């Protein structure tokens, strides 16, 4: 690790006190310490000391300047020390204080649902809920002018006018309901008429069959 020490003096500005390199071993001990490099000697207000790694601080009202010396302890290789007498790590081993995670694991789509605003939400296997798409509704100036295409579907025509699209519950549009069966919108009277006509046709066919059976029975009787 490279270190740089400086003193900010009101007159001299930033005054270099020392700089060097600290090399630590795999077990955290101070292995090597390089000699402090260039520094600025104290001239005005005693901004720096007379040797590298020292600085003088002039406190207001103090009788003498305070000499501060940087001492990183005795390194193992450079000074033959244990590399631990000048540093500490709060007297305990390194430990993780807090773990944070800003992402989620990969997930696959499990299910989806549609809310009242027409947003299609997908639920994934990693617990995430994401918006996948937006359902829009269309409103025509003359809905009765739409062309029937069968199977309860309609198409735009010249009489219906151009559609106005938008999200549900906006611009006079309706609301979506998921997991709900659609109510029938057929003409009930017309359906009853078709049913009665079909019933009359069935009755007429039944009478034809009955008459045919009676004729055949009479032919059999004549033969006897």
PDB file of C-alpha atoms in Angstrom:
ATOM      1  CA  UNK A   1       0.000   0.000   0.000  1.00  0.00           C
ATOM      2  CA  UNK A   2       1.273   3.467  -0.864  1.00  0.00           C
ATOM      3  CA  UNK A   3       0.880   6.180   1.757  1.00  0.00           C
ATOM      4  CA  UNK A   4       1.172   9.937   1.470  1.00  0.00           C
ATOM      5  CA  UNK A   5       1.311  12.319   4.433  1.00  0.00           C
ATOM      6  CA  UNK A   6       0.791  16.052   4.112  1.00  0.00           C
ATOM      7  CA  UNK A   7       0.071  19.082   6.235  1.00  0.00           C
ATOM      8  CA  UNK A   8      -2.213  21.886   5.085  1.00  0.00           C
ATOM      9  CA  UNK A   9      -0.649  25.184   6.112  1.00  0.00           C
ATOM     10  CA  UNK A  10      -2.433  28.510   5.867  1.00  0.00           C
ATOM     11  CA  UNK A  11       0.660  30.161   4.369  1.00  0.00           C
ATOM     12  CA  UNK A  12       2.409  27.359   2.490  1.00  0.00           C
ATOM     13  CA  UNK A  13      -0.669  25.421   1.415  1.00  0.00           C
ATOM     14  CA  UNK A  14      -0.215  21.652   1.170  1.00  0.00           C
ATOM     15  CA  UNK A  15       3.178  20.679   2.586  1.00  0.00           C
ATOM     16  CA  UNK A  16       4.513  17.200   1.905  1.00  0.00           C
ATOM     17  CA  UNK A  17       5.555  15.405   5.044  1.00  0.00           C
ATOM     18  CA  UNK A  18       6.441  12.020   3.613  1.00  0.00           C
ATOM     19  CA  UNK A  19       5.476   9.214   1.276  1.00  0.00           C
ATOM     20  CA  UNK A  20       6.363   5.571   0.991  1.00  0.00           C
ATOM     21  CA  UNK A  21       5.177   2.013   0.496  1.00  0.00           C
ATOM     22  CA  UNK A  22       3.907  -0.468   3.077  1.00  0.00           C
ATOM     23  CA  UNK A  23       3.963  -4.159   2.162  1.00  0.00           C
ATOM     24  CA  UNK A  24       1.889  -6.573   4.230  1.00  0.00           C
ATOM     25  CA  UNK A  25       2.190 -10.339   4.430  1.00  0.00           C
ATOM     26  CA  UNK A  26      -0.577 -12.838   3.855  1.00  0.00           C
ATOM     27  CA  UNK A  27      -1.280 -12.965   7.591  1.00  0.00           C
ATOM     28  CA  UNK A  28      -1.715  -9.180   7.833  1.00  0.00           C
ATOM     29  CA  UNK A  29       1.682  -8.356   9.374  1.00  0.00           C
ATOM     30  CA  UNK A  30       3.792  -5.419   8.148  1.00  0.00           C
ATOM     31  CA  UNK A  31       6.508  -7.108   6.091  1.00  0.00           C
ATOM     32  CA  UNK A  32       8.358  -4.223   4.413  1.00  0.00           C
ATOM     33  CA  UNK A  33       8.434  -0.464   4.872  1.00  0.00           C
ATOM     34  CA  UNK A  34      10.154   1.741   2.348  1.00  0.00           C
ATOM     35  CA  UNK A  35      12.070   4.851   3.345  1.00  0.00           C
ATOM     36  CA  UNK A  36       9.931   7.954   3.185  1.00  0.00           C
ATOM     37  CA  UNK A  37      10.573   9.896   0.034  1.00  0.00           C
ATOM     38  CA  UNK A  38      10.707  13.631  -0.682  1.00  0.00           C
ATOM     39  CA  UNK A  39       9.346  16.053   1.871  1.00  0.00           C
ATOM     40  CA  UNK A  40       9.200  19.784   2.478  1.00  0.00           C
ATOM     41  CA  UNK A  41      11.197  21.008   5.460  1.00  0.00           C
ATOM     42  CA  UNK A  42       9.410  23.382   7.767  1.00  0.00           C
ATOM     43  CA  UNK A  43      10.174  26.979   7.002  1.00  0.00           C
ATOM     44  CA  UNK A  44       7.161  29.098   7.829  1.00  0.00           C
ATOM     45  CA  UNK A  45       5.041  28.277  10.883  1.00  0.00           C
ATOM     46  CA  UNK A  46       6.841  24.942  11.153  1.00  0.00           C
ATOM     47  CA  UNK A  47       4.662  23.141   8.613  1.00  0.00           C
ATOM     48  CA  UNK A  48       6.988  20.119   8.479  1.00  0.00           C
ATOM     49  CA  UNK A  49       9.748  18.683  10.595  1.00  0.00           C
ATOM     50  CA  UNK A  50      13.409  18.286   9.766  1.00  0.00           C
ATOM     51  CA  UNK A  51      13.206  14.589   8.831  1.00  0.00           C
ATOM     52  CA  UNK A  52      10.828  12.662   6.588  1.00  0.00           C
ATOM     53  CA  UNK A  53       7.691  11.441   8.326  1.00  0.00           C
ATOM     54  CA  UNK A  54       7.515  14.331  10.789  1.00  0.00           C
ATOM     55  CA  UNK A  55       5.353  17.407  10.900  1.00  0.00           C
ATOM     56  CA  UNK A  56       4.975  20.307  13.274  1.00  0.00           C
ATOM     57  CA  UNK A  57       1.543  21.579  14.309  1.00  0.00           C
ATOM     58  CA  UNK A  58       1.306  25.076  15.764  1.00  0.00           C
ATOM     59  CA  UNK A  59      -1.721  25.177  18.065  1.00  0.00           C
ATOM     60  CA  UNK A  60      -3.135  28.561  18.963  1.00  0.00           C
ATOM     61  CA  UNK A  61      -1.962  29.598  22.396  1.00  0.00           C
ATOM     62  CA  UNK A  62       0.578  26.776  22.698  1.00  0.00           C
ATOM     63  CA  UNK A  63       4.106  27.581  23.913  1.00  0.00           C
ATOM     64  CA  UNK A  64       5.748  25.202  21.452  1.00  0.00           C
ATOM     65  CA  UNK A  65       4.916  23.424  18.231  1.00  0.00           C
ATOM     66  CA  UNK A  66       3.620  19.864  18.512  1.00  0.00           C
ATOM     67  CA  UNK A  67       5.907  17.356  16.782  1.00  0.00           C
ATOM     68  CA  UNK A  68       4.016  14.486  15.125  1.00  0.00           C
ATOM     69  CA  UNK A  69       5.975  11.480  13.849  1.00  0.00           C
ATOM     70  CA  UNK A  70       4.489   8.719  11.707  1.00  0.00           C
ATOM     71  CA  UNK A  71       5.444   5.311  13.083  1.00  0.00           C
ATOM     72  CA  UNK A  72       4.022   2.196  11.433  1.00  0.00           C
ATOM     73  CA  UNK A  73       5.855  -0.160  13.768  1.00  0.00           C
ATOM     74  CA  UNK A  74       8.770  -2.517  13.147  1.00  0.00           C
ATOM     75  CA  UNK A  75       8.410  -4.398   9.887  1.00  0.00           C
ATOM     76  CA  UNK A  76       9.414  -8.058   9.624  1.00  0.00           C
ATOM     77  CA  UNK A  77      11.900  -7.938   6.749  1.00  0.00           C
ATOM     78  CA  UNK A  78      13.095  -4.330   6.860  1.00  0.00           C
ATOM     79  CA  UNK A  79      13.543  -3.919  10.618  1.00  0.00           C
ATOM     80  CA  UNK A  80      13.420  -7.501  11.898  1.00  0.00           C
ATOM     81  CA  UNK A  81      10.327  -6.916  14.006  1.00  0.00           C
ATOM     82  CA  UNK A  82       7.101  -8.824  14.308  1.00  0.00           C
ATOM     83  CA  UNK A  83       5.131  -6.474  12.040  1.00  0.00           C
ATOM     84  CA  UNK A  84       2.320  -6.164  14.571  1.00  0.00           C
ATOM     85  CA  UNK A  85       3.471  -3.593  17.125  1.00  0.00           C
ATOM     86  CA  UNK A  86       2.396  -0.586  15.061  1.00  0.00           C
ATOM     87  CA  UNK A  87      -0.936  -1.764  13.682  1.00  0.00           C
ATOM     88  CA  UNK A  88      -4.101  -3.202  15.124  1.00  0.00           C
ATOM     89  CA  UNK A  89      -7.440  -4.379  13.853  1.00  0.00           C
ATOM     90  CA  UNK A  90      -9.582  -3.626  16.860  1.00  0.00           C
ATOM     91  CA  UNK A  91      -8.033  -6.573  18.690  1.00  0.00           C
ATOM     92  CA  UNK A  92     -10.143  -9.192  16.883  1.00  0.00           C
ATOM     93  CA  UNK A  93     -10.199 -11.212  13.697  1.00  0.00           C
ATOM     94  CA  UNK A  94     -11.760  -9.922  10.531  1.00  0.00           C
ATOM     95  CA  UNK A  95     -15.492 -10.596  10.280  1.00  0.00           C
ATOM     96  CA  UNK A  96     -18.319  -9.695   7.922  1.00  0.00           C
ATOM     97  CA  UNK A  97     -20.548  -7.071   9.509  1.00  0.00           C
ATOM     98  CA  UNK A  98     -23.315  -6.884   6.918  1.00  0.00           C
ATOM     99  CA  UNK A  99     -24.207  -8.635   3.683  1.00  0.00           C
ATOM    100  CA  UNK A 100     -26.230  -6.923   0.976  1.00  0.00           C
ATOM    101  CA  UNK A 101     -27.564  -8.218  -2.303  1.00  0.00           C
ATOM    102  CA  UNK A 102     -28.775  -6.047  -5.158  1.00  0.00           C
ATOM    103  CA  UNK A 103     -29.983  -8.726  -7.551  1.00  0.00           C
ATOM    104  CA  UNK A 104     -32.044 -11.898  -7.903  1.00  0.00           C
ATOM    105  CA  UNK A 105     -31.292 -15.330  -9.233  1.00  0.00           C
ATOM    106  CA  UNK A 106     -32.452 -16.328 -12.704  1.00  0.00           C
ATOM    107  CA  UNK A 107     -36.130 -17.227 -12.815  1.00  0.00           C
ATOM    108  CA  UNK A 108     -38.645 -18.671 -15.256  1.00  0.00           C
ATOM    109  CA  UNK A 109     -42.220 -17.549 -15.840  1.00  0.00           C
ATOM    110  CA  UNK A 110     -44.604 -19.577 -13.680  1.00  0.00           C
ATOM    111  CA  UNK A 111     -47.951 -17.799 -14.077  1.00  0.00           C
ATOM    112  CA  UNK A 112     -49.492 -14.546 -15.215  1.00  0.00           C
ATOM    113  CA  UNK A 113     -52.531 -12.470 -14.350  1.00  0.00           C
ATOM    114  CA  UNK A 114     -54.337  -9.401 -15.679  1.00  0.00           C
ATOM    115  CA  UNK A 115     -55.348  -6.605 -13.326  1.00  0.00           C
ATOM    116  CA  UNK A 116     -58.193  -4.134 -13.720  1.00  0.00           C
ATOM    117  CA  UNK A 117     -55.951  -1.644 -15.523  1.00  0.00           C
ATOM    118  CA  UNK A 118     -55.070  -4.150 -18.241  1.00  0.00           C
ATOM    119  CA  UNK A 119     -51.512  -4.793 -17.085  1.00  0.00           C
ATOM    120  CA  UNK A 120     -50.387  -8.378 -17.659  1.00  0.00           C
ATOM    121  CA  UNK A 121     -48.179  -9.319 -14.705  1.00  0.00           C
ATOM    122  CA  UNK A 122     -45.891 -12.324 -14.793  1.00  0.00           C
ATOM    123  CA  UNK A 123     -44.841 -14.228 -11.682  1.00  0.00           C
ATOM    124  CA  UNK A 124     -41.407 -15.851 -11.856  1.00  0.00           C
ATOM    125  CA  UNK A 125     -39.848 -18.731  -9.941  1.00  0.00           C
ATOM    126  CA  UNK A 126     -37.472 -16.377  -8.095  1.00  0.00           C
ATOM    127  CA  UNK A 127     -40.384 -14.576  -6.456  1.00  0.00           C
ATOM    128  CA  UNK A 128     -40.377 -11.555  -8.757  1.00  0.00           C
ATOM    129  CA  UNK A 129     -43.542  -9.993 -10.146  1.00  0.00           C
ATOM    130  CA  UNK A 130     -42.970  -8.054 -13.364  1.00  0.00           C
ATOM    131  CA  UNK A 131     -45.268  -6.228 -15.778  1.00  0.00           C
ATOM    132  CA  UNK A 132     -45.078  -8.004 -19.155  1.00  0.00           C
ATOM    133  CA  UNK A 133     -47.589  -6.224 -21.379  1.00  0.00           C
ATOM    134  CA  UNK A 134     -50.514  -3.808 -21.472  1.00  0.00           C
ATOM    135  CA  UNK A 135     -53.991  -4.641 -22.769  1.00  0.00           C
ATOM    136  CA  UNK A 136     -55.739  -1.728 -24.486  1.00  0.00           C
ATOM    137  CA  UNK A 137     -59.418  -1.273 -25.266  1.00  0.00           C
ATOM    138  CA  UNK A 138     -61.040   0.273 -28.331  1.00  0.00           C
ATOM    139  CA  UNK A 139     -64.169   2.401 -28.507  1.00  0.00           C
ATOM    140  CA  UNK A 140     -66.011   3.183 -31.755  1.00  0.00           C
ATOM    141  CA  UNK A 141     -68.161   6.246 -32.408  1.00  0.00           C
ATOM    142  CA  UNK A 142     -71.002   3.961 -33.620  1.00  0.00           C
ATOM    143  CA  UNK A 143     -70.737   0.476 -32.144  1.00  0.00           C
ATOM    144  CA  UNK A 144     -73.911  -0.615 -33.986  1.00  0.00           C
ATOM    145  CA  UNK A 145     -72.111  -0.010 -37.271  1.00  0.00           C
ATOM    146  CA  UNK A 146     -69.572  -2.776 -36.661  1.00  0.00           C
ATOM    147  CA  UNK A 147     -69.600  -5.743 -39.027  1.00  0.00           C
ATOM    148  CA  UNK A 148     -70.395  -9.144 -37.534  1.00  0.00           C
ATOM    149  CA  UNK A 149     -67.704 -11.693 -38.365  1.00  0.00           C
ATOM    150  CA  UNK A 150     -69.153 -14.599 -36.357  1.00  0.00           C
ATOM    151  CA  UNK A 151     -68.255 -16.294 -33.074  1.00  0.00           C
ATOM    152  CA  UNK A 152     -69.167 -13.159 -31.145  1.00  0.00           C
ATOM    153  CA  UNK A 153     -66.556 -11.053 -32.959  1.00  0.00           C
ATOM    154  CA  UNK A 154     -66.929  -7.806 -34.879  1.00  0.00           C
ATOM    155  CA  UNK A 155     -64.837  -5.871 -37.375  1.00  0.00           C
ATOM    156  CA  UNK A 156     -64.448  -2.204 -38.169  1.00  0.00           C
ATOM    157  CA  UNK A 157     -66.546  -0.859 -40.980  1.00  0.00           C
ATOM    158  CA  UNK A 158     -67.206   2.427 -42.694  1.00  0.00           C
ATOM    159  CA  UNK A 159     -70.250   3.008 -40.528  1.00  0.00           C
ATOM    160  CA  UNK A 160     -68.553   2.321 -37.205  1.00  0.00           C
ATOM    161  CA  UNK A 161     -65.932   5.033 -37.559  1.00  0.00           C
ATOM    162  CA  UNK A 162     -62.299   4.982 -36.491  1.00  0.00           C
ATOM    163  CA  UNK A 163     -61.533   3.312 -33.135  1.00  0.00           C
ATOM    164  CA  UNK A 164     -60.258   5.255 -30.145  1.00  0.00           C
ATOM    165  CA  UNK A 165     -57.824   3.106 -28.148  1.00  0.00           C
ATOM    166  CA  UNK A 166     -56.510   3.507 -24.621  1.00  0.00           C
ATOM    167  CA  UNK A 167     -55.935   1.792 -21.321  1.00  0.00           C
ATOM    168  CA  UNK A 168     -58.981   0.604 -19.347  1.00  0.00           C
ATOM    169  CA  UNK A 169     -60.949   3.180 -17.358  1.00  0.00           C
ATOM    170  CA  UNK A 170     -59.643   6.082 -19.432  1.00  0.00           C
ATOM    171  CA  UNK A 171     -61.368   8.217 -22.078  1.00  0.00           C
ATOM    172  CA  UNK A 172     -64.711   6.554 -21.351  1.00  0.00           C
ATOM    173  CA  UNK A 173     -63.400   3.008 -21.788  1.00  0.00           C
ATOM    174  CA  UNK A 174     -64.508   0.090 -19.642  1.00  0.00           C
ATOM    175  CA  UNK A 175     -62.745  -1.940 -16.981  1.00  0.00           C
ATOM    176  CA  UNK A 176     -61.148  -5.358 -17.306  1.00  0.00           C
ATOM    177  CA  UNK A 177     -61.975  -8.246 -14.987  1.00  0.00           C
ATOM    178  CA  UNK A 178     -59.677 -11.254 -14.916  1.00  0.00           C
ATOM    179  CA  UNK A 179     -60.837 -14.824 -14.175  1.00  0.00           C
ATOM    180  CA  UNK A 180     -64.405 -13.852 -15.104  1.00  0.00           C
ATOM    181  CA  UNK A 181     -66.730 -15.435 -17.668  1.00  0.00           C
ATOM    182  CA  UNK A 182     -68.112 -13.135 -20.332  1.00  0.00           C
ATOM    183  CA  UNK A 183     -71.848 -12.506 -20.248  1.00  0.00           C
ATOM    184  CA  UNK A 184     -73.849 -13.349 -23.366  1.00  0.00           C
ATOM    185  CA  UNK A 185     -74.570 -10.412 -25.646  1.00  0.00           C
ATOM    186  CA  UNK A 186     -76.812 -12.174 -28.204  1.00  0.00           C
ATOM    187  CA  UNK A 187     -80.353 -11.036 -29.061  1.00  0.00           C
ATOM    188  CA  UNK A 188     -82.547 -13.147 -26.794  1.00  0.00           C
ATOM    189  CA  UNK A 189     -85.718 -12.593 -28.872  1.00  0.00           C
ATOM    190  CA  UNK A 190     -84.011 -13.644 -32.087  1.00  0.00           C
ATOM    191  CA  UNK A 191     -82.649 -16.733 -30.386  1.00  0.00           C
ATOM    192  CA  UNK A 192     -86.152 -17.737 -29.217  1.00  0.00           C
ATOM    193  CA  UNK A 193     -87.539 -17.284 -32.742  1.00  0.00           C
ATOM    194  CA  UNK A 194     -84.809 -19.513 -34.183  1.00  0.00           C
ATOM    195  CA  UNK A 195     -85.496 -22.124 -31.519  1.00  0.00           C
ATOM    196  CA  UNK A 196     -89.272 -22.134 -32.190  1.00  0.00           C
ATOM    197  CA  UNK A 197     -88.664 -22.402 -35.944  1.00  0.00           C
ATOM    198  CA  UNK A 198     -86.367 -25.361 -35.392  1.00  0.00           C
ATOM    199  CA  UNK A 199     -88.976 -26.991 -33.147  1.00  0.00           C
ATOM    200  CA  UNK A 200     -91.727 -26.534 -35.757  1.00  0.00           C
ATOM    201  CA  UNK A 201     -89.492 -28.052 -38.398  1.00  0.00           C
ATOM    202  CA  UNK A 202     -88.797 -31.039 -36.195  1.00  0.00           C
ATOM    203  CA  UNK A 203     -92.511 -31.530 -35.534  1.00  0.00           C
ATOM    204  CA  UNK A 204     -93.296 -31.380 -39.262  1.00  0.00           C
ATOM    205  CA  UNK A 205     -90.645 -33.973 -40.034  1.00  0.00           C
ATOM    206  CA  UNK A 206     -92.018 -36.188 -37.291  1.00  0.00           C
ATOM    207  CA  UNK A 207     -95.506 -36.056 -38.848  1.00  0.00           C
ATOM    208  CA  UNK A 208     -94.110 -36.972 -42.273  1.00  0.00           C
ATOM    209  CA  UNK A 209     -92.446 -40.021 -40.774  1.00  0.00           C
ATOM    210  CA  UNK A 210     -95.664 -40.966 -38.956  1.00  0.00           C
ATOM    211  CA  UNK A 211     -97.711 -40.652 -42.173  1.00  0.00           C
ATOM    212  CA  UNK A 212     -95.196 -42.789 -44.051  1.00  0.00           C
ATOM    213  CA  UNK A 213     -95.452 -45.485 -41.400  1.00  0.00           C
ATOM    214  CA  UNK A 214     -99.264 -45.484 -41.646  1.00  0.00           C
ATOM    215  CA  UNK A 215     -99.154 -45.838 -45.450  1.00  0.00           C
ATOM    216  CA  UNK A 216     -96.759 -48.752 -45.197  1.00  0.00           C
ATOM    217  CA  UNK A 217     -98.998 -50.382 -42.610  1.00  0.00           C
ATOM    218  CA  UNK A 218    -102.025 -50.078 -44.924  1.00  0.00           C
ATOM    219  CA  UNK A 219    -100.069 -51.687 -47.769  1.00  0.00           C
ATOM    220  CA  UNK A 220     -99.213 -54.591 -45.536  1.00  0.00           C
ATOM    221  CA  UNK A 221    -102.880 -54.988 -44.587  1.00  0.00           C
ATOM    222  CA  UNK A 222    -103.991 -54.956 -48.256  1.00  0.00           C
ATOM    223  CA  UNK A 223    -101.598 -57.797 -49.027  1.00  0.00           C
ATOM    224  CA  UNK A 224    -103.164 -59.893 -46.319  1.00  0.00           C
TER     225      UNK A 224
END
